[in-house]
Coordinates of C-alpha atoms and ligand atoms in Angstrom, one line a residue:
Chain A
M1 CA 69.2 96.8 -1.8
D2 CA 73.0 98.0 -1.4
T3 CA 74.8 94.9 -2.1
H4 CA 78.1 96.4 -1.7
F5 CA 79.2 94.7 1.7
E6 CA 82.4 95.5 4.0
V7 CA 85.1 92.9 5.0
L8 CA 86.5 93.5 8.1
I9 CA 89.6 91.4 8.4
E10 CA 89.6 90.9 12.3
D11 CA 93.3 90.2 12.6
T12 CA 94.7 93.4 11.1
A13 CA 91.5 95.6 11.6
E14 CA 91.9 96.1 7.8
R15 CA 88.7 96.7 5.9
F16 CA 87.5 96.8 2.1
I17 CA 84.2 96.7 0.3
C18 CA 83.4 93.9 -2.1
Q19 CA 81.7 94.3 -5.0
P20 CA 78.1 92.6 -5.7
N21 CA 78.6 89.0 -6.6
D22 CA 82.4 88.9 -6.0
S23 CA 83.7 86.4 -3.5
V24 CA 85.5 87.9 -0.7
L25 CA 89.0 87.3 -2.4
K26 CA 88.2 88.6 -5.7
G27 CA 86.8 92.0 -3.9
M28 CA 90.3 91.9 -1.8
E29 CA 92.3 91.4 -5.3
R30 CA 90.0 93.9 -7.5
L31 CA 91.6 96.6 -5.1
S32 CA 95.0 94.7 -5.3
R33 CA 95.1 94.1 -1.6
C34 CA 96.8 91.2 -0.1
D35 CA 95.1 90.7 3.5
I36 CA 94.4 86.8 2.5
P37 CA 96.7 84.7 0.7
V38 CA 95.8 84.2 -3.1
G39 CA 96.1 80.7 -4.7
C40 CA 94.1 79.3 -7.6
R41 CA 90.8 81.3 -6.9
G42 CA 88.8 78.0 -7.5
G43 CA 88.4 76.5 -4.1
G44 CA 90.9 73.9 -5.1
C45 CA 94.1 74.7 -3.3
G46 CA 93.1 76.0 0.2
V47 CA 95.5 78.8 0.7
C48 CA 92.8 81.4 1.3
K49 CA 91.4 79.8 4.1
V50 CA 89.4 82.1 6.5
Q51 CA 86.8 81.9 9.2
V52 CA 83.9 84.3 9.3
I53 CA 83.1 85.8 13.0
H54 CA 80.0 87.7 12.1
G55 CA 77.7 87.7 9.0
Q56 CA 75.8 86.2 6.2
Y57 CA 77.5 84.7 2.9
L58 CA 77.0 82.2 0.3
R59 CA 79.2 79.3 0.0
R60 CA 80.2 78.1 -3.5
R61 CA 81.8 74.6 -4.2
M62 CA 84.9 74.1 -2.6
S63 CA 87.3 71.2 -2.2
R64 CA 86.5 68.8 0.5
A65 CA 90.0 67.9 1.1
H66 CA 90.4 71.6 2.6
I67 CA 87.2 72.0 4.3
G68 CA 85.4 69.5 5.9
D69 CA 81.7 69.6 7.6
A70 CA 83.0 70.5 10.6
E71 CA 85.2 73.3 9.6
A72 CA 82.2 74.5 7.5
A73 CA 80.0 74.8 10.5
A74 CA 82.6 76.5 12.2
G75 CA 82.2 79.2 9.7
I76 CA 85.4 78.3 7.9
G77 CA 85.9 78.5 4.4
L78 CA 87.8 79.5 1.3
A79 CA 87.7 83.2 0.7
C80 CA 87.6 82.9 -2.9
C81 CA 84.2 80.5 -2.5
L82 CA 82.6 82.8 -0.1
V83 CA 80.2 85.7 -1.3
P84 CA 78.9 88.4 1.3
L85 CA 75.5 88.6 1.9
S86 CA 76.1 91.1 4.6
H87 CA 78.9 93.1 6.1
L88 CA 81.5 90.3 7.0
T89 CA 84.0 90.1 10.0
L90 CA 86.4 87.4 9.5
R91 CA 90.0 86.0 10.2
V92 CA 92.7 84.8 7.9
V93 CA 93.4 80.9 8.9
R94 CA 96.8 80.6 7.6
A95 CA 97.6 76.9 6.6
P96 CA 101.5 76.0 7.9
C97 CA 103.6 77.0 5.0
A98 CA 104.9 73.7 3.4
P99 CA 108.5 73.5 3.1
L100 CA 109.8 74.1 -0.2
F101 CA 110.6 70.6 -1.9
G102 CA 108.8 68.8 1.2
A103 CA 111.1 67.7 4.1
R104 CA 114.1 65.5 3.2
R105 CA 114.6 62.4 1.2
P106 CA 111.8 60.0 2.4
Q107 CA 112.9 57.4 5.1
N108 CA 110.7 54.7 3.4
S109 CA 112.7 53.8 0.5
A110 CA 110.7 50.9 -0.1
P111 CA 110.0 50.8 -4.0
V112 CA 106.1 52.0 -4.0
S113 CA 104.8 53.4 -0.6
P114 CA 101.5 51.6 0.4
G115 CA 98.2 53.3 0.9
S116 CA 98.0 55.6 -1.7
P117 CA 94.1 56.2 -2.5
R118 CA 92.5 54.6 -5.2
P119 CA 91.0 56.6 -7.9
H120 CA 87.6 56.4 -9.0
K121 CA 86.4 53.6 -11.4
E122 CA 83.5 51.7 -12.0
Chain B
M1 CA 117.7 54.2 -22.0
A2 CA 117.1 55.2 -25.4
L3 CA 113.7 54.8 -27.3
S4 CA 111.1 53.9 -24.8
A5 CA 107.8 52.1 -26.3
V6 CA 105.9 54.7 -24.5
L7 CA 104.8 56.9 -27.1
R8 CA 103.3 59.9 -25.3
P9 CA 101.2 61.1 -22.3
G10 CA 98.1 60.2 -24.1
H11 CA 95.3 61.4 -21.4
V12 CA 94.9 63.2 -18.0
C13 CA 91.7 62.4 -16.1
L14 CA 90.9 65.6 -13.8
R15 CA 88.5 66.0 -10.8
V16 CA 86.5 69.0 -11.1
L17 CA 84.1 70.8 -8.5
D18 CA 81.5 72.0 -11.0
L19 CA 81.4 70.0 -14.5
E20 CA 79.4 72.6 -16.4
A21 CA 82.1 75.3 -15.3
A22 CA 84.7 73.2 -16.2
I23 CA 83.4 72.5 -19.7
V24 CA 83.0 76.0 -20.6
H25 CA 86.6 76.6 -19.4
Y26 CA 88.1 73.6 -21.4
R27 CA 86.0 73.8 -24.2
D28 CA 85.4 77.4 -24.9
R29 CA 88.3 79.2 -23.1
L30 CA 91.7 76.7 -23.4
G31 CA 89.8 75.3 -26.6
L32 CA 89.9 71.9 -26.7
Q33 CA 87.3 70.0 -28.8
E34 CA 84.7 68.1 -26.9
T35 CA 84.3 64.5 -28.0
D36 CA 82.3 62.2 -26.3
R37 CA 80.3 62.0 -22.9
D38 CA 79.6 58.8 -20.9
D39 CA 77.1 57.1 -18.4
Q40 CA 79.4 58.3 -15.7
G41 CA 78.9 61.6 -16.7
R42 CA 82.5 62.2 -17.5
V43 CA 83.1 64.7 -20.6
Y44 CA 85.9 63.8 -23.2
F45 CA 87.9 66.4 -25.0
K46 CA 91.1 66.5 -27.0
G47 CA 93.3 69.2 -28.8
W48 CA 92.7 69.9 -32.7
D49 CA 95.6 68.0 -33.7
E50 CA 95.4 65.2 -32.2
Q51 CA 94.4 61.7 -33.7
D52 CA 93.4 59.7 -30.8
W53 CA 89.5 60.0 -29.5
F54 CA 90.5 62.1 -26.4
S55 CA 93.3 63.2 -24.2
V56 CA 91.4 64.9 -21.2
V57 CA 88.7 63.7 -19.1
L58 CA 86.6 65.6 -16.7
R59 CA 85.0 63.9 -13.9
E60 CA 82.8 66.1 -11.3
A61 CA 84.1 65.3 -7.7
P62 CA 84.0 66.8 -4.4
E63 CA 87.8 67.6 -4.3
P64 CA 89.8 68.8 -7.5
G65 CA 93.3 67.2 -8.9
M66 CA 94.3 64.4 -10.7
D67 CA 92.8 60.9 -10.8
Y68 CA 95.6 59.3 -13.3
L69 CA 97.6 60.5 -16.2
G70 CA 97.6 57.7 -19.1
F71 CA 100.7 57.1 -21.6
R72 CA 100.0 55.3 -24.9
V73 CA 102.7 52.4 -25.6
L74 CA 103.5 51.1 -29.3
N75 CA 101.5 47.8 -29.0
E76 CA 100.0 45.0 -26.7
A77 CA 103.4 43.4 -26.5
H78 CA 105.0 46.3 -25.0
L79 CA 101.8 46.6 -22.8
A80 CA 102.0 43.2 -21.7
R81 CA 106.1 43.7 -21.3
Y82 CA 105.6 46.7 -19.1
E83 CA 103.0 45.2 -16.9
A84 CA 104.9 42.4 -15.9
A85 CA 108.0 44.9 -15.2
L86 CA 105.7 47.1 -13.4
R87 CA 104.8 44.2 -10.9
A88 CA 108.3 43.2 -10.6
F89 CA 109.1 47.0 -9.5
G90 CA 106.4 46.4 -6.6
C91 CA 103.6 48.7 -7.9
Q92 CA 100.1 47.8 -7.4
V93 CA 98.9 46.9 -10.9
E94 CA 95.4 46.5 -12.1
R95 CA 94.0 45.7 -15.9
I96 CA 91.2 48.2 -16.6
P97 CA 88.8 46.3 -19.6
A98 CA 88.7 47.9 -22.7
G99 CA 85.6 50.3 -22.8
E100 CA 85.8 51.7 -19.7
L101 CA 86.6 54.8 -20.8
R102 CA 84.9 55.1 -23.9
H103 CA 87.0 54.4 -27.2
C104 CA 90.1 53.1 -25.3
G105 CA 91.4 49.9 -25.0
A106 CA 92.2 48.1 -22.1
R107 CA 94.4 49.9 -19.7
V108 CA 97.1 48.7 -17.3
R109 CA 96.8 50.9 -14.2
F110 CA 99.4 51.5 -11.4
D111 CA 100.3 53.4 -8.7
S112 CA 103.8 55.1 -8.0
P113 CA 106.2 55.9 -4.9
T114 CA 104.9 59.6 -5.1
G115 CA 101.5 58.3 -4.9
H116 CA 100.3 59.3 -8.2
W117 CA 98.3 56.9 -10.2
F118 CA 99.3 56.3 -14.2
E119 CA 98.2 54.0 -16.9
L120 CA 99.3 52.5 -19.7
Y121 CA 97.3 51.5 -23.1
A122 CA 98.2 50.2 -26.3
S123 CA 95.0 51.5 -28.3
K124 CA 92.4 54.1 -28.6
D125 CA 89.9 54.9 -31.3
C126 CA 91.2 57.1 -33.8
K127 CA 89.2 60.5 -34.2
G128 CA 91.7 62.4 -36.6
N129 CA 92.3 66.3 -36.9
G130 CA 89.6 66.5 -39.1
L131 CA 91.7 67.3 -42.1
G132 CA 92.4 63.7 -43.5
R133 CA 95.3 62.3 -44.6
L134 CA 95.0 62.8 -48.4
N135 CA 96.0 66.4 -49.6
P136 CA 95.3 67.9 -46.1
N137 CA 94.8 71.5 -45.2
P138 CA 97.2 72.6 -42.6
W139 CA 94.8 73.9 -39.9
P140 CA 91.1 73.8 -39.2
E141 CA 89.2 76.8 -39.1
D142 CA 86.4 76.2 -36.4
L143 CA 88.7 76.3 -33.3
K144 CA 87.8 78.2 -30.2
G145 CA 90.0 79.9 -27.4
M146 CA 93.4 79.3 -26.9
Q147 CA 93.5 76.5 -29.8
P148 CA 96.2 74.2 -28.4
S149 CA 97.1 71.6 -30.7
R150 CA 97.7 68.8 -28.0
F151 CA 97.7 67.5 -24.6
D152 CA 101.4 68.0 -23.8
H153 CA 102.8 66.9 -20.2
C154 CA 102.0 67.1 -16.5
L155 CA 103.7 68.2 -13.6
I156 CA 103.1 66.6 -10.4
Y157 CA 104.1 66.8 -6.9
G158 CA 105.3 64.3 -4.4
D159 CA 107.2 62.7 -1.6
D160 CA 109.4 59.9 -2.8
L161 CA 110.9 61.7 -6.1
D162 CA 113.6 59.1 -6.3
G163 CA 111.1 56.3 -6.4
T164 CA 108.9 57.6 -9.3
V165 CA 111.9 58.8 -11.1
R166 CA 113.3 55.4 -10.8
L167 CA 110.0 53.7 -11.8
F168 CA 109.7 55.9 -14.9
R169 CA 113.8 55.8 -16.0
E170 CA 114.0 52.0 -15.0
V171 CA 110.5 50.5 -15.6
L172 CA 109.1 52.4 -18.6
E173 CA 112.3 53.5 -19.9
F174 CA 112.2 57.3 -20.1
D175 CA 115.0 59.4 -20.3
L176 CA 116.2 62.5 -17.4
T177 CA 116.6 65.3 -19.6
E178 CA 116.9 68.2 -16.9
Q179 CA 117.1 67.8 -13.2
I180 CA 117.0 70.2 -10.3
M181 CA 119.7 69.6 -7.7
E182 CA 120.1 70.7 -3.8
G183 CA 123.2 69.7 -3.1
E184 CA 123.1 65.7 -3.7
L185 CA 119.3 65.7 -3.4
M186 CA 117.4 65.5 -6.6
V187 CA 114.6 68.0 -6.0
G188 CA 113.1 68.3 -9.4
A189 CA 113.3 65.8 -12.7
F190 CA 112.2 66.4 -16.2
L191 CA 111.6 63.2 -18.3
T192 CA 110.8 62.2 -21.5
C193 CA 109.9 58.9 -23.3
S194 CA 110.1 60.7 -26.8
N195 CA 112.1 63.5 -28.5
K196 CA 110.4 66.5 -26.3
A197 CA 112.4 68.1 -23.2
H198 CA 109.7 66.6 -21.0
D199 CA 106.4 64.2 -21.4
I200 CA 106.4 64.3 -17.4
A201 CA 107.8 66.4 -14.6
I202 CA 108.0 65.8 -10.6
I203 CA 108.9 67.8 -8.0
R204 CA 109.6 66.8 -4.6
H205 CA 107.1 68.0 -2.0
A206 CA 105.7 67.1 1.7
E207 CA 102.5 65.5 0.5
K208 CA 101.8 62.5 -1.8
G209 CA 99.9 62.6 -5.0
R210 CA 99.5 66.2 -5.6
F211 CA 98.8 68.1 -9.3
H212 CA 100.7 71.2 -10.6
H213 CA 99.6 71.3 -14.1
A214 CA 98.3 70.0 -17.6
S215 CA 100.0 71.9 -20.2
F216 CA 99.1 72.3 -23.8
L217 CA 100.8 73.2 -27.0
L218 CA 100.7 76.2 -28.9
G219 CA 102.6 76.9 -31.8
T220 CA 104.1 80.3 -31.4
W221 CA 104.9 83.0 -28.5
E222 CA 102.5 85.2 -30.5
E223 CA 99.8 82.6 -29.5
V224 CA 101.1 82.4 -25.9
L225 CA 100.4 86.3 -26.1
R226 CA 96.9 85.6 -27.5
A227 CA 96.1 83.3 -24.7
A228 CA 97.1 85.9 -22.2
D229 CA 94.9 88.2 -23.9
L230 CA 91.7 85.6 -23.8
I231 CA 92.7 85.2 -19.8
S232 CA 92.0 88.7 -19.5
M233 CA 89.2 88.8 -21.4
H234 CA 87.4 86.2 -19.7
D235 CA 88.7 86.7 -16.2
I236 CA 90.3 83.8 -16.0
P237 CA 92.4 83.4 -12.9
L238 CA 96.0 84.1 -13.9
D239 CA 98.9 82.3 -12.3
I240 CA 101.9 83.8 -14.1
G241 CA 102.9 84.5 -17.5
P242 CA 103.6 85.2 -20.4
T243 CA 107.5 84.4 -19.6
R244 CA 110.1 82.1 -20.4
H245 CA 111.4 78.9 -18.4
G246 CA 115.0 78.5 -17.8
I247 CA 114.1 74.7 -17.4
T248 CA 113.2 73.3 -20.4
R249 CA 113.3 76.9 -22.2
G250 CA 109.1 76.9 -22.6
R251 CA 107.6 80.0 -23.3
T252 CA 104.4 80.1 -21.3
I253 CA 101.6 81.1 -19.2
Y254 CA 99.9 79.4 -16.3
F255 CA 96.3 80.0 -15.2
F256 CA 93.6 77.9 -13.3
D257 CA 90.5 75.8 -14.3
P258 CA 87.4 77.0 -12.2
S259 CA 87.9 74.4 -9.8
G260 CA 91.5 75.4 -9.0
N261 CA 93.3 72.9 -11.2
R262 CA 96.4 74.9 -13.2
N263 CA 96.8 74.8 -16.6
E264 CA 99.6 76.0 -18.8
V265 CA 99.8 76.8 -22.7
F266 CA 103.3 76.9 -24.1
C267 CA 105.7 76.9 -27.1
G268 CA 109.0 76.3 -28.0
D269 CA 110.9 73.5 -26.1
Y270 CA 114.0 72.0 -27.9
T271 CA 114.5 68.3 -29.4
W272 CA 116.0 65.7 -27.1
Y273 CA 117.8 63.0 -28.5
A274 CA 118.2 59.7 -26.5
D275 CA 122.2 60.3 -27.0
H276 CA 121.8 63.5 -25.2
Q277 CA 123.0 64.3 -21.6
P278 CA 120.8 65.6 -19.0
I279 CA 120.9 69.4 -18.0
T280 CA 121.4 70.3 -14.2
W281 CA 119.9 73.2 -12.4
T282 CA 120.9 74.5 -8.9
T283 CA 118.8 75.4 -6.2
D284 CA 121.0 78.4 -5.8
Q285 CA 119.6 79.3 -8.9
L286 CA 116.4 78.3 -8.9
G287 CA 114.9 81.8 -9.8
R288 CA 116.4 81.9 -13.2
A289 CA 116.0 78.2 -13.7
I290 CA 111.9 78.3 -13.3
F291 CA 111.4 82.4 -14.4
F292 CA 114.3 83.2 -16.9
H293 CA 113.3 87.0 -17.1
D294 CA 112.2 87.9 -13.4
R295 CA 114.6 85.6 -11.9
K296 CA 112.3 85.4 -8.8
L297 CA 111.1 82.7 -6.7
N298 CA 107.2 82.7 -7.1
E299 CA 105.4 81.3 -4.0
R300 CA 102.1 80.9 -5.5
F301 CA 103.7 79.1 -8.4
L302 CA 106.1 76.6 -6.0
S303 CA 103.4 76.0 -3.3
V304 CA 100.2 76.2 -4.8
V305 CA 98.7 72.7 -6.1
T306 CA 95.5 70.8 -6.1
Ligands
FES401 S1 92.7 80.7 -3.7 FE1 93.2 78.3 -4.0 S2 91.3 77.8 -2.9 FE2 90.8 80.0 -2.8
FE2_402 FE1 104.6 72.8 -17.9

């Protein structure tokens, strides 16, 4: 069975061939292309977000902070964690670029901002 | 403030998506020593020259990032003193009993204006470096991977930089060694409780509680180049390097663990003394401040966090 699947980026009509077992992002990087933004390559940072329009793929574990159930059901995933099982057509979902160093000085100058999530402890 | 009773960053607890993949990375590639596991499934590691039982704890979770960064303090009296001062500052403070992390004494956990959680503790069992303390050899022979001698520092991203800097300087008695200024606004802070160029660094960022990297110490530039070789030999995702930072002067390479948490191995900063004055970098020269050789701002390095 031919496991070299073609990935079509719908936004730009660019295509590339993914090596067997490579994630979409890894396949793209192997060809020194930059159709999709590259970050951590481990499903942690969320910059490589795409939506698969057509095709079958395997999802490796990725951060729930970036992909919830609804998004996963809509074919949205992190390209570094999606492994093609057929030819794929996808769109790049560009996250709004966070401004360098945040916005400005925080308005809230209280000593401790409330509501920060608690780390796990049992 | 000279001579904090905080000794060093003593442990960082990181969340990973796939524990088995993370163990291979931290033990065999980075080259920490696995020293324990517990009934919550957490795995404990240390650098070879650390005396304490562990300095890195991994926990499997649905999203990567940092649970907390812990600092060892000199003794229980200072722990109680800092605990009271943290409450007075306005932190949420909680005591975690001895043994919740294996081999670790009671911990004082507190939050911060940037949304990060930190801990202080005054005791941890001694594992030793395997060389003994009587006429020892200089290094052990059974090391793997990049072979860092210790966990060294973390860089974190958060919104209320001024608040967390105030917490570290005023409550925990850290010194500011270097700062990045955009006009009057501090956008980056490098802080130490010791003689290092930094024990923690904080960058201003839109969101709370983000993790940029955990860093591990190597001895020489040659070892940084060897780490770079290992990164390619094992197809580890590279971020940037080997290169030199302007800030702290570190010679460095950055890469990612299999869950996207950034790691650094580095060598060679400088010795800080409590009578020194901080160094200032201005954002109009930010390129060389961060990467001294190519002097370019790197979008991924600046913006990718977990
Ligand atoms: S590159 Fe970070 S999640 Fe894909
Ligand atoms: Fe660092």
